[in-house]
PDB file of C-alpha atoms in Angstrom:
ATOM      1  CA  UNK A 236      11.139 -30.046  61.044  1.00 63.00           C
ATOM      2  CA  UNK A 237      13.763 -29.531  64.024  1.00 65.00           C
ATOM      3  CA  UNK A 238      12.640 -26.315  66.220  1.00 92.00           C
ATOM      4  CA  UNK A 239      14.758 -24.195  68.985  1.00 96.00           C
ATOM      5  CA  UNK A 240      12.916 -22.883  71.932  1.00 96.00           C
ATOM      6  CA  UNK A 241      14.435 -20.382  74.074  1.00 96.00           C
ATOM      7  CA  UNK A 242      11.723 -18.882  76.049  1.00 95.00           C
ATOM      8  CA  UNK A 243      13.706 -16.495  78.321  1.00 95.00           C
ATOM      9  CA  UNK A 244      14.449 -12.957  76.112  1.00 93.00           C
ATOM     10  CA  UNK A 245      16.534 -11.851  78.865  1.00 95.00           C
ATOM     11  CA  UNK A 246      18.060 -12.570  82.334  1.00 95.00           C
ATOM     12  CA  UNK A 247      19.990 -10.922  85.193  1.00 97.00           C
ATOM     13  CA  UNK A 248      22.065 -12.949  87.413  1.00 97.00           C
ATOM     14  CA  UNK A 249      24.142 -11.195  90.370  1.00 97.00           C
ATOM     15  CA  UNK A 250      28.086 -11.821  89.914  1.00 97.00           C
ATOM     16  CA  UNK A 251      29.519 -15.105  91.242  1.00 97.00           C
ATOM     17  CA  UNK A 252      25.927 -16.716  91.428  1.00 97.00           C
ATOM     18  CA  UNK A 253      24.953 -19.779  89.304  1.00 98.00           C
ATOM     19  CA  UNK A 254      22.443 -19.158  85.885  1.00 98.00           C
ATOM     20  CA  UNK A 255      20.154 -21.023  83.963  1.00 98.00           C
ATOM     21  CA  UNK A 256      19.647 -20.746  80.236  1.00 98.00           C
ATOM     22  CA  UNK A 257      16.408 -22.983  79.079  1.00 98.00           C
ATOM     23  CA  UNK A 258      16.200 -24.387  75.376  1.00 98.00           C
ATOM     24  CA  UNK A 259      13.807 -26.937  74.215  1.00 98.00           C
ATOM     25  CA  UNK A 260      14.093 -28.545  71.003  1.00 97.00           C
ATOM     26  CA  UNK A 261      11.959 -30.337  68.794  1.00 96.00           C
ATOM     27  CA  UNK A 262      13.223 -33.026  66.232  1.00 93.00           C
ATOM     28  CA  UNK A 263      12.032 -36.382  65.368  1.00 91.00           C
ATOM     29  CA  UNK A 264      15.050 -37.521  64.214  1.00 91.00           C
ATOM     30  CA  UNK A 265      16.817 -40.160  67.462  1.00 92.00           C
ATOM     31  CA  UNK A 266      20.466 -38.982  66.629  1.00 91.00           C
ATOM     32  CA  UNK A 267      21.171 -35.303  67.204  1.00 92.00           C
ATOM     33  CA  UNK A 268      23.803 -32.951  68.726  1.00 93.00           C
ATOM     34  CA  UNK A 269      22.605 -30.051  70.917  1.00 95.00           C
ATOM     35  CA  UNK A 270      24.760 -26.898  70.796  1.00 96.00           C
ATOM     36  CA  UNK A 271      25.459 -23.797  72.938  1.00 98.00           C
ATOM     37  CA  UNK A 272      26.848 -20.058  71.511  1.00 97.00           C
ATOM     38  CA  UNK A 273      27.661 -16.754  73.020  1.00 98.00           C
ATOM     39  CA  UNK A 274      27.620 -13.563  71.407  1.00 97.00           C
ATOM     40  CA  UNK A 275      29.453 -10.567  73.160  1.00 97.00           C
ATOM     41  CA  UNK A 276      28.438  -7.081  72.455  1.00 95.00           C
ATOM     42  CA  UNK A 277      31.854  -7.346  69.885  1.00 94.00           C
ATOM     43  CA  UNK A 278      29.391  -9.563  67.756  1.00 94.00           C
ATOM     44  CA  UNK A 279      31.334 -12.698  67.075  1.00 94.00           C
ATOM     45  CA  UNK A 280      29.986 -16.310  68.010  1.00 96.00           C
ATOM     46  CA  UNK A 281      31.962 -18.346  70.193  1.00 96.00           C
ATOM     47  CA  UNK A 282      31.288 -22.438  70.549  1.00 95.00           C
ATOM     48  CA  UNK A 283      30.558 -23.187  74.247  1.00 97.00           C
ATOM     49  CA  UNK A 284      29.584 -26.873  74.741  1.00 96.00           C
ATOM     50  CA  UNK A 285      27.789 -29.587  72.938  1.00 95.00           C
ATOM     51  CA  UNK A 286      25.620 -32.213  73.883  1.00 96.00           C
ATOM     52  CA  UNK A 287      25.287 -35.427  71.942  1.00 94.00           C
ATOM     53  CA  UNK A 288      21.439 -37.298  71.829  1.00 94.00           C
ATOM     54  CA  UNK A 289      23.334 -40.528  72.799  1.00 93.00           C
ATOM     55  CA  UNK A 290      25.671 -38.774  75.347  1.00 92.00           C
ATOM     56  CA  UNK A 291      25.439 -40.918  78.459  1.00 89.00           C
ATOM     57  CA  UNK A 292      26.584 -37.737  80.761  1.00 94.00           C
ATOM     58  CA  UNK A 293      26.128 -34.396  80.849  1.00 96.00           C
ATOM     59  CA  UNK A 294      28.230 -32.564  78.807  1.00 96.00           C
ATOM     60  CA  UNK A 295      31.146 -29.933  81.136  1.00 97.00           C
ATOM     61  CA  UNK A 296      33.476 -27.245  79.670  1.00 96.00           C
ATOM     62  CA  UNK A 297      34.741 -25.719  82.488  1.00 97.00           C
ATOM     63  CA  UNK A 298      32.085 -23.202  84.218  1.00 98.00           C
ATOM     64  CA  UNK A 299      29.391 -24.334  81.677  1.00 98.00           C
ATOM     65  CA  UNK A 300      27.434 -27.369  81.682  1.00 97.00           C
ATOM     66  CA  UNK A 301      24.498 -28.771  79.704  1.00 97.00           C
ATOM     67  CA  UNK A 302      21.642 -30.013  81.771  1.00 96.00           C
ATOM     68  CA  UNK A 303      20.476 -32.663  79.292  1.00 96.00           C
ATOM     69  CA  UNK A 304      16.691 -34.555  79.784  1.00 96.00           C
ATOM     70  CA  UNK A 305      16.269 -36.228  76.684  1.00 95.00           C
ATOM     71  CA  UNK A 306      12.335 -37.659  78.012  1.00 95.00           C
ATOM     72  CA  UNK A 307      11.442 -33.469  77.872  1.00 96.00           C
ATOM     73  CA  UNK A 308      13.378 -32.145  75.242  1.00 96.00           C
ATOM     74  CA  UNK A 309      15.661 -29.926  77.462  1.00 97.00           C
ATOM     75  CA  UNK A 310      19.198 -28.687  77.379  1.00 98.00           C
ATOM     76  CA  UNK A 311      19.506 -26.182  79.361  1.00 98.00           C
ATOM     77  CA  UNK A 312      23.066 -24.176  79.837  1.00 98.00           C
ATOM     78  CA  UNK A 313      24.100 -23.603  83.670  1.00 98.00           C
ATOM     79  CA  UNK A 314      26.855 -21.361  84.274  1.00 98.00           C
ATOM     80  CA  UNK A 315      28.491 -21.392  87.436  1.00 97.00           C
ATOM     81  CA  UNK A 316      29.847 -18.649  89.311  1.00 96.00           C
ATOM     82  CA  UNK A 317      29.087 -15.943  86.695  1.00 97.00           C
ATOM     83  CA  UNK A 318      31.446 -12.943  85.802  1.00 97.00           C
ATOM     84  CA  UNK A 319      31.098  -9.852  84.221  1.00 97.00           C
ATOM     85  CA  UNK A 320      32.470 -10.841  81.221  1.00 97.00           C
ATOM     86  CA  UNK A 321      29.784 -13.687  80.726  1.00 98.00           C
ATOM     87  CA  UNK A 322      27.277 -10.653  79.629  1.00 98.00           C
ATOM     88  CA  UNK A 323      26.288 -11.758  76.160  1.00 97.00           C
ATOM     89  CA  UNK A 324      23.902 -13.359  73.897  1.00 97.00           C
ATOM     90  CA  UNK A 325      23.383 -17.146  74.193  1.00 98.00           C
ATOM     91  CA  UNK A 326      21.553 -19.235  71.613  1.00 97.00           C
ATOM     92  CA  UNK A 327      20.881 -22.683  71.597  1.00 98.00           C
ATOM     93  CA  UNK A 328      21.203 -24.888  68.073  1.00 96.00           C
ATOM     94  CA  UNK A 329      20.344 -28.196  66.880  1.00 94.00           C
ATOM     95  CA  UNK A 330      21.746 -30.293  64.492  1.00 91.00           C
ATOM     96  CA  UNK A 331      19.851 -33.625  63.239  1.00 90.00           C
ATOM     97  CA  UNK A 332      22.528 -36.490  62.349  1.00 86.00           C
ATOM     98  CA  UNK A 333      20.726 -39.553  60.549  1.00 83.00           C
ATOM     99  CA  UNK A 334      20.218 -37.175  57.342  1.00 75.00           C
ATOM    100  CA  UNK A 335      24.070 -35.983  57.683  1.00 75.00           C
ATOM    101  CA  UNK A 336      25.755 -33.041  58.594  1.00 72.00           C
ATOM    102  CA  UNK A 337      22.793 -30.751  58.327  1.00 84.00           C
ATOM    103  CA  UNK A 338      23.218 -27.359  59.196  1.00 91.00           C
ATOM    104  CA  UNK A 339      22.544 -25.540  62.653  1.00 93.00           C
ATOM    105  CA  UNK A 340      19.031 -24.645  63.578  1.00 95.00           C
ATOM    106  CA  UNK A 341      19.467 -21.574  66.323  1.00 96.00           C
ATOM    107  CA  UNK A 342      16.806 -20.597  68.932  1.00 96.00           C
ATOM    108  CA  UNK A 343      16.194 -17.006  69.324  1.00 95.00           C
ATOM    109  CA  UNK A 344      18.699 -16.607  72.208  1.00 96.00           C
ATOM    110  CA  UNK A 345      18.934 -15.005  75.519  1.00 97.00           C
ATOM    111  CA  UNK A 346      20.275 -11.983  76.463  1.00 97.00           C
ATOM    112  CA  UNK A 347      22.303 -12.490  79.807  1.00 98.00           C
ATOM    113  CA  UNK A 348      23.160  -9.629  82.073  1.00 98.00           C
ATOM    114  CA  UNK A 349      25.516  -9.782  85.068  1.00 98.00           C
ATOM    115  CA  UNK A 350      25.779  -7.402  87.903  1.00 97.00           C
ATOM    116  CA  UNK A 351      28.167  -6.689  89.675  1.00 94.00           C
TER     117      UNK A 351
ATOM    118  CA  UNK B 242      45.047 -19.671  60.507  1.00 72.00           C
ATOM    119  CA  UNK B 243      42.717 -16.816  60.094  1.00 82.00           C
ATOM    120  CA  UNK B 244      39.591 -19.378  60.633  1.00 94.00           C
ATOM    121  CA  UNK B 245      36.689 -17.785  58.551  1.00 97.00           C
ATOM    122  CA  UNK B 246      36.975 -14.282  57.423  1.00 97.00           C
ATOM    123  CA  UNK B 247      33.968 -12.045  55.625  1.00 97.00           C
ATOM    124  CA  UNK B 248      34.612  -9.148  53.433  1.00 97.00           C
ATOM    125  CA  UNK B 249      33.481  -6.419  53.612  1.00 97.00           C
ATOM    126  CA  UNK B 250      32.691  -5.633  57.148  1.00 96.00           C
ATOM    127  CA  UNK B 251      30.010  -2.749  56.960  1.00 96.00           C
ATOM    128  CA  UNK B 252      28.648  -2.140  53.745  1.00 96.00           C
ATOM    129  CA  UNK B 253      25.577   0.695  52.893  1.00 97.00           C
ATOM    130  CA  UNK B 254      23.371  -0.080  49.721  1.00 96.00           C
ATOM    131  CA  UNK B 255      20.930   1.917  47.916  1.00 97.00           C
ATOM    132  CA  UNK B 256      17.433  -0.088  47.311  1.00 97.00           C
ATOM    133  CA  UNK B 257      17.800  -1.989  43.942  1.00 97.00           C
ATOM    134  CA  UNK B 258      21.599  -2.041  44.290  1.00 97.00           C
ATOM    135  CA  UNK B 259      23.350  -5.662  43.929  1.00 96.00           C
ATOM    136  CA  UNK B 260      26.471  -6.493  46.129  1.00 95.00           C
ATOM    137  CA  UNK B 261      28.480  -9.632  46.952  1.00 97.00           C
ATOM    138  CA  UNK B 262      29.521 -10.664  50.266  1.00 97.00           C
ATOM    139  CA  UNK B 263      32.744 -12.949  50.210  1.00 97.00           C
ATOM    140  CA  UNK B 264      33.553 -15.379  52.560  1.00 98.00           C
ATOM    141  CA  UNK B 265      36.785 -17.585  52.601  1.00 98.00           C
ATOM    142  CA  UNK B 266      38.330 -20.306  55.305  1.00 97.00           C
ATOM    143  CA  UNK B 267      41.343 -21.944  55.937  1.00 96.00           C
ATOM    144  CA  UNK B 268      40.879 -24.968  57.704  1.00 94.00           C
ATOM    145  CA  UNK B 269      39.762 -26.981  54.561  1.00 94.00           C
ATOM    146  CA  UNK B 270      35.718 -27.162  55.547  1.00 94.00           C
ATOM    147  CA  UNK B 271      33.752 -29.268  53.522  1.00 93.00           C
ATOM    148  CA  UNK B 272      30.772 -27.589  54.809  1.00 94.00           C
ATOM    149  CA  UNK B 273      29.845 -23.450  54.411  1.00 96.00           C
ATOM    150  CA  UNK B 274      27.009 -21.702  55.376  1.00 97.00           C
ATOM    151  CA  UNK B 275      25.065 -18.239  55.013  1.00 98.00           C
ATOM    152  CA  UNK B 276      23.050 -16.896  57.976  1.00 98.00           C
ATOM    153  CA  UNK B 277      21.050 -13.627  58.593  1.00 98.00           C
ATOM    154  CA  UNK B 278      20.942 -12.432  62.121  1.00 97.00           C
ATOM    155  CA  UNK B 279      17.943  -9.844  62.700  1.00 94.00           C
ATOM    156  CA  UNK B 280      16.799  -8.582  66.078  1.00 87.00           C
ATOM    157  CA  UNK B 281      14.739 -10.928  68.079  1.00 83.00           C
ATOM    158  CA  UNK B 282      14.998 -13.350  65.328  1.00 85.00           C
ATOM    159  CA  UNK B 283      18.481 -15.593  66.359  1.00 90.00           C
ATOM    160  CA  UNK B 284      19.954 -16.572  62.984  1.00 96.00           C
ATOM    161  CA  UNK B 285      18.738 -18.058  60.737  1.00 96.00           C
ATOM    162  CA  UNK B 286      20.007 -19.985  57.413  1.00 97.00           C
ATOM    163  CA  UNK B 287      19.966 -18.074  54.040  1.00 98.00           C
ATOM    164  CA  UNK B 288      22.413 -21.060  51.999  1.00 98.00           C
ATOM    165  CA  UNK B 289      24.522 -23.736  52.578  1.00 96.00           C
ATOM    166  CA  UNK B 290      27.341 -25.948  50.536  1.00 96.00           C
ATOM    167  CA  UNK B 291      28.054 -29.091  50.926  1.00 93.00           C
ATOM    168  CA  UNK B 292      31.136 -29.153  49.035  1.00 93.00           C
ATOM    169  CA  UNK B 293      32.762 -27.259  45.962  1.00 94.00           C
ATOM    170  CA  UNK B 294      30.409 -26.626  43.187  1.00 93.00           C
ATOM    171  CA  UNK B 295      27.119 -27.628  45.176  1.00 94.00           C
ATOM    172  CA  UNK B 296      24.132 -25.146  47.080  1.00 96.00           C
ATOM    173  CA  UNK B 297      21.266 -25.739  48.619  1.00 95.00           C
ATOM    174  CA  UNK B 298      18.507 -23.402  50.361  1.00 96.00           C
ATOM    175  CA  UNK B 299      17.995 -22.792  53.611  1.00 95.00           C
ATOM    176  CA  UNK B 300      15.472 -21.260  55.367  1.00 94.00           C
ATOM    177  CA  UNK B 301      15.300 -17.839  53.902  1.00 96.00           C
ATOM    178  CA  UNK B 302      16.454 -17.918  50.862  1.00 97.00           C
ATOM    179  CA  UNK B 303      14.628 -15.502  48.618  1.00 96.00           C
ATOM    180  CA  UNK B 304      16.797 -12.348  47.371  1.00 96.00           C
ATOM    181  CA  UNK B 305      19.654 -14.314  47.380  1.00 97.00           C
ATOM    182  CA  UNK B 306      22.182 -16.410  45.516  1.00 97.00           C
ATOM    183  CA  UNK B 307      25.046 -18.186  46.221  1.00 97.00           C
ATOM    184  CA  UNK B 308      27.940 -19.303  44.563  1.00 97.00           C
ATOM    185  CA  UNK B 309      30.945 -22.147  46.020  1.00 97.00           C
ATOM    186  CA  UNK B 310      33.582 -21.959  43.122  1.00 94.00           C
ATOM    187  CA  UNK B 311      36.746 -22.850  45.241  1.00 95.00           C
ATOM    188  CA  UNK B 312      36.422 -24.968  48.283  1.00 96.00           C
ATOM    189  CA  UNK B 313      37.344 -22.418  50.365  1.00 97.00           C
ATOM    190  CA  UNK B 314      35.099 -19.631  49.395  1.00 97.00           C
ATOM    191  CA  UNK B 315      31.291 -18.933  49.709  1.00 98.00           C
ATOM    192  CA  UNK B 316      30.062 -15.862  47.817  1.00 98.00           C
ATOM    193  CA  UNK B 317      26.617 -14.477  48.937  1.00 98.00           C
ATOM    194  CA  UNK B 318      24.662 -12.026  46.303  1.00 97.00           C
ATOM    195  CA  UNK B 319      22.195  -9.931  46.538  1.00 96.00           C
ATOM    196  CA  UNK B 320      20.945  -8.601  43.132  1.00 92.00           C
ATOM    197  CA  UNK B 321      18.315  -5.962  44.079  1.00 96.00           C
ATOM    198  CA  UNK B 322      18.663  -5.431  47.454  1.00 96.00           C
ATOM    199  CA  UNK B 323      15.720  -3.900  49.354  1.00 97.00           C
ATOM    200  CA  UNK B 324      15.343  -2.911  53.153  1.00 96.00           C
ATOM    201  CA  UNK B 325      14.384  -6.134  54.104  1.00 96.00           C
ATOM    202  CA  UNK B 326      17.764  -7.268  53.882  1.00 97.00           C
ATOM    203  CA  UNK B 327      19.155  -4.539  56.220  1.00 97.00           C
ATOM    204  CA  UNK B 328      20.640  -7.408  58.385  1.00 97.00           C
ATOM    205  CA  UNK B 329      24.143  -8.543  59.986  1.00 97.00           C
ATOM    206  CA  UNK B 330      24.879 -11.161  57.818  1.00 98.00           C
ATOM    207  CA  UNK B 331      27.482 -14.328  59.266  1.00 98.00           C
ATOM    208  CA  UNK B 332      29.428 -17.206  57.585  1.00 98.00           C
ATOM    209  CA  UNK B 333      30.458 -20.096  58.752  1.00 97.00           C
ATOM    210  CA  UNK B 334      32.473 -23.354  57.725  1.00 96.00           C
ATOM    211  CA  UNK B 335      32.311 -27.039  59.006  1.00 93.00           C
ATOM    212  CA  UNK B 336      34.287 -30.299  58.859  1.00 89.00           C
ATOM    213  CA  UNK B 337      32.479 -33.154  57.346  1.00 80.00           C
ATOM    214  CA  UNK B 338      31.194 -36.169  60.087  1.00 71.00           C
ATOM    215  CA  UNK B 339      28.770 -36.086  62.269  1.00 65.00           C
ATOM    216  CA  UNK B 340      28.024 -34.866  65.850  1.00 67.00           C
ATOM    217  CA  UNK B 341      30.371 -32.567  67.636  1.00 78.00           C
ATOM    218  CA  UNK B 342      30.994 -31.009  64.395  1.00 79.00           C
ATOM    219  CA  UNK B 343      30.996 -27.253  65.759  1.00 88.00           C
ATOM    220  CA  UNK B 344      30.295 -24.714  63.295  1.00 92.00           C
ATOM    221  CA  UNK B 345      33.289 -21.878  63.115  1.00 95.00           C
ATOM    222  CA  UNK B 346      31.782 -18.371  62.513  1.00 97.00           C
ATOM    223  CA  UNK B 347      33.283 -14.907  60.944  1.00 97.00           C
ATOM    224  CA  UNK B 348      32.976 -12.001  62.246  1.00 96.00           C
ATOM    225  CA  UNK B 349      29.833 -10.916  60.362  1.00 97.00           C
ATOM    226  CA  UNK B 350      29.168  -8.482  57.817  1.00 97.00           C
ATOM    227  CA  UNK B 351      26.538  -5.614  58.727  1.00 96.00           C
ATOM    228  CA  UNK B 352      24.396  -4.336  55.769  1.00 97.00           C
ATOM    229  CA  UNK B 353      21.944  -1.134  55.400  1.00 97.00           C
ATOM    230  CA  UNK B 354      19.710  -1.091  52.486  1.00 97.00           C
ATOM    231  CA  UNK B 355      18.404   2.101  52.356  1.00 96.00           C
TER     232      UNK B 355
END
């Protein structure tokens, strides 16, 4: 059975500075996509990035990138240059892709706060 | 396009009461789902459909049933709802393929059994 680590409940990370988010998955299936979410206070969930297990790069969208290592079972979300606004829940999710479009697995999340 | 919406928004139940949370999307989604989010807990998956006229269960499924009779709806029930299911309750909707098939999310539903 796939299984989301995220082992950091919270985090504080001065304005403008770089973060890092650690998730660890666990899956033996070879072909699976790695996902990123924030939740704002307002409560919806809003895609950030994904990662496929085949992905020769690391996946980029904009200030967020996935640092992918495949060998430990890591995809960890950097954010660069963090703003205010960036305050918010982040989870980590797995899909497995031999079986088919199974549905999102979600790690526990991390609460990120930014200071000013 | 309204993406995924979830009616009704905040809903307050006595213990044994039976509701039924609708969801509906627009963007012609093969795939819905039914999550619970709980404190500390991420979310996690109640049901799913695979297309129009098919469920499965998820990961917590107990307490609940499901129901996909138009592709673009996915009706959650609860039938005697008890304080365990005080929860904020999402949908979402997928296309079919594989990979960097992002799940879209509603706004959530937040439910109070008391």
């Amino acid at each position: 059975a796939q299984k989301i680590t995220q082992t950091q409940p919270g985090m504080f990370v001065q304005e403008k500075e770089a973060v890092t988010l650690d998730c660890t998955y666990d899956t033996s299936d070879p072909s699976y996509g790695l996902f990123w979410y924030k939740q704002p206070s307002s409560g919806e969930m809003i895609f950030l990035i994904y990662q496929g297990s085949y992905d020769q790069q690391n996946a980029t969208e904009g200030r967020y990138s996935l640092n992918f290592q495949k060998a430990r079972k890591s995809a960890n979300l950097v954010i660069s240059a963090s703003q205010l606004g960036d305050s918010a829940m982040y989870f980590c999710a797995m899909r497995e892709i031999s079986s088919g479009n199974t549905p999102l697995v979600f790690g526990k999340g991390t609460r990120l706060s930014v200071i000013a | 396009n309204a993406g995924v919406t979830q009616t009704p928004k905040f809903r307050v139940l006595k213990t044994g009461q039976s509701m039924t949370l609708l969801c509906a999307q627009d963007m012609n989604h093969e795939y819905m789902y039914w999550y619970r989010q709980d404190p500390g807990m991420g979310l996690r998956l109640i049901h799913y459909s695979v297309g129009e006229g098919t469920t499965a269960k998820g990961e917590v499924p107990d307490g609940y049933n499901v129901s996909r009779l138009k592709k673009q709806n996915f009706l959650l029930g609860l039938e005697s709802a008890a304080p365990s299911q005080t929860s904020v309750y999402f949908c979402a909707s997928s296309s079919i393929g594989t990979g960097k098939n992002e799940q879209f999310f509603g706004p959530g539903t937040r439910l109070t059994v008391l």
